[in-house]
PDB file of C-alpha atoms in Angstrom:
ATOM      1  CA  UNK A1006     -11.516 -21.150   2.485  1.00 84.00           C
ATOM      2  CA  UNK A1007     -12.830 -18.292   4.556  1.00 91.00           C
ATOM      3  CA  UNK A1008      -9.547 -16.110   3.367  1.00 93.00           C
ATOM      4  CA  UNK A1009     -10.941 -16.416  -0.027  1.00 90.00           C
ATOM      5  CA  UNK A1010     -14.476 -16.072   0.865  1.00 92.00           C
ATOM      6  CA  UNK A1011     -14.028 -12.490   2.514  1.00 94.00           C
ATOM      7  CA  UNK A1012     -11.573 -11.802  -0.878  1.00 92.00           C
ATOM      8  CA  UNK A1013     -14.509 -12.064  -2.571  1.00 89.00           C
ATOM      9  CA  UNK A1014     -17.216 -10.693  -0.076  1.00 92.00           C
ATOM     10  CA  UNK A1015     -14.565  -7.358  -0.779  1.00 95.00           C
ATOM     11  CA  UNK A1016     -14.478  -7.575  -4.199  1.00 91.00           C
ATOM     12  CA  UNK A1017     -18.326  -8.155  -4.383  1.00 90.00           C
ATOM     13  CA  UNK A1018     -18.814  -5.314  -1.428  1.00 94.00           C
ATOM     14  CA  UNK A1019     -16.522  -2.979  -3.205  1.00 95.00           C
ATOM     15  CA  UNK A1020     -18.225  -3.239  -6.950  1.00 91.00           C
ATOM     16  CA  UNK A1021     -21.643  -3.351  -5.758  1.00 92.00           C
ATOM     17  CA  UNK A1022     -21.166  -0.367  -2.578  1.00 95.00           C
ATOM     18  CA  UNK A1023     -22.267  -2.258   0.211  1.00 95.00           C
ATOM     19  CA  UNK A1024     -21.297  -0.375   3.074  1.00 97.00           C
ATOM     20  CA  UNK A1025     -21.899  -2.951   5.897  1.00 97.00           C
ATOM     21  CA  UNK A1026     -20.450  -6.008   3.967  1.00 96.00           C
ATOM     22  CA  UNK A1027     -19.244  -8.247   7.021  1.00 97.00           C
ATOM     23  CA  UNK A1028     -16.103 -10.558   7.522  1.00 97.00           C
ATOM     24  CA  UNK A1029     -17.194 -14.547   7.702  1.00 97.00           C
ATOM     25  CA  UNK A1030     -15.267 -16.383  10.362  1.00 96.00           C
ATOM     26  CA  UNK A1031     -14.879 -20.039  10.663  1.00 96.00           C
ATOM     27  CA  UNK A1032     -17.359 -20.613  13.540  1.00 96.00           C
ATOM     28  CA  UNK A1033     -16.773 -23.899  16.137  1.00 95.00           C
ATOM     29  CA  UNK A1034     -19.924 -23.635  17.211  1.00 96.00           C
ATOM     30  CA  UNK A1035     -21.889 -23.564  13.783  1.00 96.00           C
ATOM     31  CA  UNK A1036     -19.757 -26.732  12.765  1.00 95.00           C
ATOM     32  CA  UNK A1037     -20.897 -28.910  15.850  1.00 94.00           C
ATOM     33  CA  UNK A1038     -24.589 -27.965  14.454  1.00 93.00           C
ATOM     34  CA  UNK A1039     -23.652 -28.711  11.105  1.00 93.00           C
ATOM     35  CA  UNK A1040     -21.817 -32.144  12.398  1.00 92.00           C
ATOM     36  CA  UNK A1041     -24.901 -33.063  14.353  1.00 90.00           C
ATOM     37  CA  UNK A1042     -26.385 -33.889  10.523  1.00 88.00           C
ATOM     38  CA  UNK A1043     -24.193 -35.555   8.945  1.00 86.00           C
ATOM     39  CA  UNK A1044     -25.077 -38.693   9.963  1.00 81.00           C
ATOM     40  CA  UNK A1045     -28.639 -38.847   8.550  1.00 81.00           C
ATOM     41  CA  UNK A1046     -29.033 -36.295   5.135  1.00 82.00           C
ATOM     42  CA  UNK A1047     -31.534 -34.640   6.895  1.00 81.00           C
ATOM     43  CA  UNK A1048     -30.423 -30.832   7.028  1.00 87.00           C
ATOM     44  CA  UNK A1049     -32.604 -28.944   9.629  1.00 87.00           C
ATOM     45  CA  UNK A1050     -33.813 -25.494   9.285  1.00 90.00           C
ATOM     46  CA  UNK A1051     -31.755 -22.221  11.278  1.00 92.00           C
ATOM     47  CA  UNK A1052     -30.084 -19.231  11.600  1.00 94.00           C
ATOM     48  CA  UNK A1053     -27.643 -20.476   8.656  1.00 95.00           C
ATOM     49  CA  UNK A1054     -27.750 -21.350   5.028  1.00 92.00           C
ATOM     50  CA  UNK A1055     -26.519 -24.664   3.679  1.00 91.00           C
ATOM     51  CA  UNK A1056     -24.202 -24.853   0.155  1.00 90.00           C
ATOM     52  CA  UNK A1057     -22.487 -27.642  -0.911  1.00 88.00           C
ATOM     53  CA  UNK A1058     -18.893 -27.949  -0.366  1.00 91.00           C
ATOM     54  CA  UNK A1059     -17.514 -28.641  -3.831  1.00 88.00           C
ATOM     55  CA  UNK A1060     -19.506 -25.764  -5.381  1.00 84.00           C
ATOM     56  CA  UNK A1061     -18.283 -23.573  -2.474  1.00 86.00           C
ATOM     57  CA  UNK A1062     -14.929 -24.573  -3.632  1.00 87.00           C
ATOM     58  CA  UNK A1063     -15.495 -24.728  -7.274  1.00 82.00           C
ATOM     59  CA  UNK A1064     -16.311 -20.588  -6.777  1.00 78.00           C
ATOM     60  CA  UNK A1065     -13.690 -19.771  -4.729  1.00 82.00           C
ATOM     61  CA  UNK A1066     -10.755 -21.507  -6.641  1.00 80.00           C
ATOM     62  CA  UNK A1067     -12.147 -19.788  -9.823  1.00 74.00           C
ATOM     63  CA  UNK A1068     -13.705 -16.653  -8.513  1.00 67.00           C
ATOM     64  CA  UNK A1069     -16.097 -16.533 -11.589  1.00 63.00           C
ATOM     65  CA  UNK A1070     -19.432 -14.614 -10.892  1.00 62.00           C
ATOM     66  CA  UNK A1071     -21.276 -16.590 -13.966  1.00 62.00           C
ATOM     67  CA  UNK A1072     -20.783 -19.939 -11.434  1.00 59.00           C
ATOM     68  CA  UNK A1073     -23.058 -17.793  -9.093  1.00 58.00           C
ATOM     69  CA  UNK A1074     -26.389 -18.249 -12.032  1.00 55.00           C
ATOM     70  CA  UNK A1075     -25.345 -21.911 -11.955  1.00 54.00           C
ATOM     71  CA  UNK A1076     -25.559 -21.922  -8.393  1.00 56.00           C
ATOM     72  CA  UNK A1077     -28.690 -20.584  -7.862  1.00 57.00           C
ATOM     73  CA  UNK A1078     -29.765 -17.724  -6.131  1.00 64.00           C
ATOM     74  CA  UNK A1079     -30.066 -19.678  -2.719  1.00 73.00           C
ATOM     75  CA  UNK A1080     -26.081 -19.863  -3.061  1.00 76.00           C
ATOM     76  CA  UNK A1081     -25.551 -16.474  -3.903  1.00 77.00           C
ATOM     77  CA  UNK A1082     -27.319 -15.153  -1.252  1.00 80.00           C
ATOM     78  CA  UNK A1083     -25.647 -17.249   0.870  1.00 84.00           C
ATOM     79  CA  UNK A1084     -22.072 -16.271  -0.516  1.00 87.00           C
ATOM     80  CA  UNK A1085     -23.131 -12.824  -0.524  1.00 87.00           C
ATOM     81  CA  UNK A1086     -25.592 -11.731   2.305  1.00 93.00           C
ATOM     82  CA  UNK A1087     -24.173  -8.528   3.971  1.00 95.00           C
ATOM     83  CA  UNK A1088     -24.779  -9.873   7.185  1.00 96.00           C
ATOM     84  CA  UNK A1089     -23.336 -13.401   7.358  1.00 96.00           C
ATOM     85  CA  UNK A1090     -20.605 -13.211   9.790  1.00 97.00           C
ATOM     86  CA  UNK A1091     -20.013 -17.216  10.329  1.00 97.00           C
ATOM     87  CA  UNK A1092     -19.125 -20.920   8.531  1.00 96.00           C
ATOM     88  CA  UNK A1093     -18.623 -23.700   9.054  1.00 96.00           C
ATOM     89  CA  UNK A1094     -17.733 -26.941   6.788  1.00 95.00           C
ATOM     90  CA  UNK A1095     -17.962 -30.985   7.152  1.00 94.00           C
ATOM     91  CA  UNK A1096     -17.505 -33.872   5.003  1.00 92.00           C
ATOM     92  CA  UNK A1097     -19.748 -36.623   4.463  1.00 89.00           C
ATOM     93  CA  UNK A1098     -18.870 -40.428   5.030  1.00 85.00           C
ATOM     94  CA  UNK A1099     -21.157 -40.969   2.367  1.00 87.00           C
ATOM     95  CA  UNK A1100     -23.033 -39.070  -0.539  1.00 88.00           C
ATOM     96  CA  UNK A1101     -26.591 -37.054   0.188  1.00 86.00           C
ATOM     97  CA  UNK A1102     -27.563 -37.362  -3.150  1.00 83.00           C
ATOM     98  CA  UNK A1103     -31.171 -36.453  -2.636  1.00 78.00           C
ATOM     99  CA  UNK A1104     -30.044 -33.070  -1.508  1.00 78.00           C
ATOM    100  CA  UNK A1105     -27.337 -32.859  -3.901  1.00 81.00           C
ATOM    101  CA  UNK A1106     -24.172 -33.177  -1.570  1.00 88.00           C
ATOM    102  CA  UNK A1107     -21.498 -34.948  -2.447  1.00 85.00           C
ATOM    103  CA  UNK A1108     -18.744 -36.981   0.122  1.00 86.00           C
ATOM    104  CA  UNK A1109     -17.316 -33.332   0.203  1.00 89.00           C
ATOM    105  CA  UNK A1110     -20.046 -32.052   2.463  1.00 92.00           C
ATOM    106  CA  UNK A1111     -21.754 -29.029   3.175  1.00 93.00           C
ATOM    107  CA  UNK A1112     -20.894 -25.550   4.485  1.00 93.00           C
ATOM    108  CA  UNK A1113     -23.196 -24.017   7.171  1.00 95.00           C
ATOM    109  CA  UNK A1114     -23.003 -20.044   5.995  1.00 95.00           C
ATOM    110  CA  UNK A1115     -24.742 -17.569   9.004  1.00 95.00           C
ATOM    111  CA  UNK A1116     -26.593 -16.211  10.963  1.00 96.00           C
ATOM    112  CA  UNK A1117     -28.658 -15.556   7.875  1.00 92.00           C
ATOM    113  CA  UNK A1118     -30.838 -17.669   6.477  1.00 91.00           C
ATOM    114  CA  UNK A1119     -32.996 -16.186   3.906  1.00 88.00           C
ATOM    115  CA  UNK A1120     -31.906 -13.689   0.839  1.00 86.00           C
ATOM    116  CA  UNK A1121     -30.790 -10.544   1.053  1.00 88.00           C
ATOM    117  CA  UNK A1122     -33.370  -7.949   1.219  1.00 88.00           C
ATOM    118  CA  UNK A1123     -32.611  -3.938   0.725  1.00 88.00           C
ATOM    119  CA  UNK A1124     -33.120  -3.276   4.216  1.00 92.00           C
ATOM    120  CA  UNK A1125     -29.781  -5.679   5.034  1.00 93.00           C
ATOM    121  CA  UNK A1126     -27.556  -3.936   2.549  1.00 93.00           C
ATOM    122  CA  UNK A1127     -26.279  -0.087   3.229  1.00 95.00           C
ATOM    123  CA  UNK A1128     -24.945   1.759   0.235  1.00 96.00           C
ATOM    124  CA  UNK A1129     -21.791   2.945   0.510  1.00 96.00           C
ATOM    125  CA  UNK A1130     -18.257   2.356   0.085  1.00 96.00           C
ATOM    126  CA  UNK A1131     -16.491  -0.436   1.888  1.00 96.00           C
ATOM    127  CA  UNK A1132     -16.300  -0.645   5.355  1.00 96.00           C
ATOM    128  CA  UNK A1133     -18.100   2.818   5.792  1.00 96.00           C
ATOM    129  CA  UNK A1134     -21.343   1.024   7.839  1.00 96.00           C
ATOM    130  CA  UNK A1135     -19.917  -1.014  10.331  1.00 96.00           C
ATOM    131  CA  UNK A1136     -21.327  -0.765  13.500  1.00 94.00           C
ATOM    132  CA  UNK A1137     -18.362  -2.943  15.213  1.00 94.00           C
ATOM    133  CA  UNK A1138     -15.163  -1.674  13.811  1.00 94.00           C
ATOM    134  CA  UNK A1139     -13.275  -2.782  10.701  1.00 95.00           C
ATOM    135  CA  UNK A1140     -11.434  -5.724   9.916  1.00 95.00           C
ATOM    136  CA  UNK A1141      -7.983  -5.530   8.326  1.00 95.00           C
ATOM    137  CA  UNK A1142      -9.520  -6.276   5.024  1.00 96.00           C
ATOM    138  CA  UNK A1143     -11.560  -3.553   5.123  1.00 96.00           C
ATOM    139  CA  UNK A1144     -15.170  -5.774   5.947  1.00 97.00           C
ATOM    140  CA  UNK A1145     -17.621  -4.956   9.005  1.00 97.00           C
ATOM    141  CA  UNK A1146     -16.363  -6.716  12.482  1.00 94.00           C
ATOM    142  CA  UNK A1147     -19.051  -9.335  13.706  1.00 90.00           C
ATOM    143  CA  UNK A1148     -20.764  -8.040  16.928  1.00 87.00           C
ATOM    144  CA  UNK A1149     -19.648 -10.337  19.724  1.00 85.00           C
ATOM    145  CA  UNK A1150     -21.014 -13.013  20.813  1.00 74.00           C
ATOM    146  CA  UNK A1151     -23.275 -12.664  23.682  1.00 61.00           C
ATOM    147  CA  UNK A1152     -22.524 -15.113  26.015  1.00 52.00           C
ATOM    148  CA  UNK A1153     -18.888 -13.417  26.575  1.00 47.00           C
ATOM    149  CA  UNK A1154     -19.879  -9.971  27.459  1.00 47.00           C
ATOM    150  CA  UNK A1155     -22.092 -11.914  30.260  1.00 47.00           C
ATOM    151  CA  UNK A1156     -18.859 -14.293  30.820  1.00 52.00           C
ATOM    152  CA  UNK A1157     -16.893 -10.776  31.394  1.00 54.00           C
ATOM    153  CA  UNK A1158     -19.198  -9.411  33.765  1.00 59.00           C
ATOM    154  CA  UNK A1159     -19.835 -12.598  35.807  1.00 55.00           C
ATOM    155  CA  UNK A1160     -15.681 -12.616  35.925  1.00 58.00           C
ATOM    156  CA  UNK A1161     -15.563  -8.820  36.588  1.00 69.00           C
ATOM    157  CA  UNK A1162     -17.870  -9.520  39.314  1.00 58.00           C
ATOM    158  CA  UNK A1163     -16.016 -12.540  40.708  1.00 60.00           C
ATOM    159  CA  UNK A1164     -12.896 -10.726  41.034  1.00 62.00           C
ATOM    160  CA  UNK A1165     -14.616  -7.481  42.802  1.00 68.00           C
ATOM    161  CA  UNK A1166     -16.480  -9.980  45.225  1.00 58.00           C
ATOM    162  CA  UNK A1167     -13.389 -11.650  45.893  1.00 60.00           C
ATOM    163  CA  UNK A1168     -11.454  -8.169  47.002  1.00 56.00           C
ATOM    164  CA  UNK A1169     -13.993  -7.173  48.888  1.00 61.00           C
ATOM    165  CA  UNK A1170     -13.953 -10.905  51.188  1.00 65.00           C
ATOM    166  CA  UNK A1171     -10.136 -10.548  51.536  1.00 69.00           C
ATOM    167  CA  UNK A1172     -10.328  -6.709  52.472  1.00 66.00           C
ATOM    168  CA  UNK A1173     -12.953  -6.969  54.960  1.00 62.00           C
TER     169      UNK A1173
END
């Protein structure tokens, strides 16, 4: 799914010149969150978007832009936010039909949560604002995560600590 997502994140970044259009990533973390509700059809709030599963798939397996108006714009900017770098999918034991998710489930789309706003998207041609390198399929590299530069220095540091007990 996220092969075909960034397909069309390029083809969308491409026709409309978004210069900082980022590559989504299937994100472990995101799907524990978006496990932890599965149980009760009560979707909380955060740094993500929720879209239905089967219309994530119906748009993907047809790549049709008009599915986008029958969507809704909450989708769309979902689908389509410059900055979303993460996803992550679950399926439901059973129907949420008050929220309008089927058995499929839900996709968790982030770290953005509201629409895209002018100030998010950088004209330009593809790839040409990245702040953290290209991908191979020409989209904006994620930043990394935060908690492994720490992990690297608290290793780096570990190491260094440990020469200097055996040398002295």
């Amino acid at each position: 799914m996220t092969k075909r997502l960034n397909e069309m994140r390029v083809s969308e970044a491409k026709r409309s010149e978004i210069g900082n259009m980022h590559e989504v990533k299937y994100d472990d973390e995101l799907e524990k969150v978006a496990n932890s509700m599965t149980g009760n059809c009560e979707f909380k709030n955060g740094d993500y978007t929720l879209v239905n599963a089967t219309d994530l798939s119906s748009f993907l397996e047809k790549m049709d832009l008009d599915l986008l108006y029958i969507f809704g714009s909450s989708f769309a900017g979902a689908v389509y936010h410059p900055l979303q770098t993460k996803i992550a999918c679950v399926e439901l034991a059973a129907a949420c039909t008050n929220r309008g998710v089927d058995e499929r489930g839900f996709c968790l789309i982030g770290p953005q949560s509201s629409h895209p706003t002018e100030n998010d998207s950088k004209k330009g041609p593809l790839g040409s604002h990245c702040d953290h390198g290209l991908a191979d399929n020409g989209l904006c590299k994620a930043a990394p995560k935060s908690g492994s530069s720490s992990q690297l220095n608290f290793l780096i540091f570990a190491v260094i600590a440990a020469f200097v007990m055996i040398f002295y």
